[in-house]
Amino acid sequence: MPKRVLQGVVISDANAQTVTVNVERRFKHPLLQKTVRRSKKYRAHDAADTFKVGDVVRIQECAPRSRTKRWEVIAE
């Protein structure tokens, strides 16, 4: 099964080798047909500490790196 890839914005880079990425998804409400925005935060592994707050990054699923990290940043 292929690994999921998401795109989001880095909102924190305070920890070593870790960035917090905010991923926003949009969908139509099933009844009201209004566009709804939902966001979720993911903690991703950034081995080289290259990404800073405000950067748009792509993250990919990986094996667990720590208690909270299950994603890694894809270098582009």
Coordinates of N, CA, C and O in Angstrom, one line a residue, residues 22-55:
N22 N 0.8 22.1 10.0 CA -0.7 22.3 10.0 C -1.2 22.0 8.6 O -0.8 22.6 7.7
V23 N -2.0 20.9 8.5 CA -2.6 20.5 7.3 C -4.0 20.8 7.2 O -4.8 20.4 8.1
E24 N -4.4 21.6 6.2 CA -5.8 22.0 6.1 C -6.5 21.2 4.9 O -5.9 21.1 3.9
R25 N -7.7 20.8 5.2 CA -8.5 20.1 4.1 C -9.8 20.8 4.0 O -10.3 21.4 5.0
R26 N -10.3 20.8 2.8 CA -11.6 21.5 2.5 C -12.6 20.4 1.9 O -12.2 19.6 1.1
F27 N -13.8 20.5 2.3 CA -14.8 19.6 1.8 C -16.2 20.3 1.8 O -16.4 21.3 2.6
K28 N -17.1 19.8 1.0 CA -18.5 20.4 1.1 C -19.3 19.7 2.2 O -19.2 18.4 2.3
H29 N -20.0 20.4 2.9 CA -20.9 19.9 3.9 C -22.0 19.1 3.2 O -22.6 19.5 2.2
P30 N -22.3 17.8 3.7 CA -23.2 17.0 2.9 C -24.6 17.5 2.8 O -25.3 17.3 1.8
L31 N -25.1 18.3 3.8 CA -26.5 18.8 3.7 C -26.5 20.2 3.3 O -27.3 20.6 2.4
L32 N -25.7 21.1 3.8 CA -25.7 22.5 3.6 C -25.0 22.9 2.3 O -25.1 24.0 1.9
Q33 N -24.1 22.0 1.8 CA -23.3 22.3 0.6 C -22.4 23.5 0.7 O -22.0 24.1 -0.2
K34 N -22.1 23.8 2.0 CA -21.1 24.9 2.2 C -19.7 24.3 2.3 O -19.5 23.2 2.8
T35 N -18.7 25.1 1.8 CA -17.3 24.6 1.9 C -16.9 24.8 3.4 O -16.9 25.8 3.9
V36 N -16.4 23.7 3.9 CA -15.9 23.6 5.3 C -14.4 23.4 5.4 O -13.9 22.6 4.6
R37 N -13.7 24.2 6.2 CA -12.3 24.0 6.4 C -12.0 23.4 7.7 O -12.4 23.8 8.7
R38 N -11.2 22.3 7.6 CA -10.8 21.6 8.9 C -9.3 21.5 8.8 O -8.7 21.2 7.8
S39 N -8.6 21.7 10.0 CA -7.2 21.5 10.0 C -6.8 20.6 11.1 O -7.5 20.4 12.1
K40 N -5.6 20.0 10.9 CA -5.0 19.1 11.9 C -3.5 19.3 11.9 O -2.9 19.6 10.9
K41 N -2.9 19.1 13.1 CA -1.5 19.3 13.2 C -0.8 17.9 13.3 O -1.3 17.0 13.9
Y42 N 0.3 17.8 12.6 CA 1.1 16.6 12.6 C 2.5 17.0 13.0 O 3.0 18.1 12.6
R43 N 3.2 16.1 13.7 CA 4.6 16.3 14.1 C 5.4 15.5 13.1 O 5.1 14.3 13.0
A44 N 6.3 16.1 12.4 CA 7.1 15.4 11.4 C 8.6 15.4 11.7 O 9.1 16.4 12.3
H45 N 9.3 14.4 11.3 CA 10.7 14.3 11.5 C 11.5 15.2 10.4 O 11.2 15.0 9.2
D46 N 12.3 16.0 10.8 CA 13.1 16.9 9.9 C 14.6 16.7 10.4 O 15.1 17.5 11.2
A47 N 15.3 15.7 9.8 CA 16.6 15.4 10.3 C 17.6 16.5 10.2 O 18.5 16.6 11.1
A48 N 17.6 17.3 9.2 CA 18.6 18.3 9.0 C 18.2 19.7 9.6 O 19.0 20.6 9.5
D49 N 17.0 19.8 10.2 CA 16.5 21.1 10.7 C 16.6 22.2 9.7 O 17.0 23.3 9.9
T50 N 16.1 21.9 8.5 CA 16.2 22.9 7.4 C 14.9 23.7 7.2 O 15.0 24.8 6.7
F51 N 13.8 23.2 7.7 CA 12.5 24.0 7.5 C 12.2 24.9 8.7 O 12.4 24.5 9.8
K52 N 11.7 26.1 8.4 CA 11.4 27.1 9.4 C 9.9 27.4 9.3 O 9.2 27.0 8.4
V53 N 9.5 28.2 10.3 CA 8.1 28.5 10.4 C 7.6 29.3 9.1 O 8.3 30.2 8.7
G54 N 6.5 28.9 8.6 CA 6.0 29.5 7.4 C 6.2 28.8 6.1 O 5.6 29.1 5.1
D55 N 7.2 27.8 6.1 CA 7.5 27.0 4.9 C 6.4 26.1 4.6 O 5.8 25.5 5.5

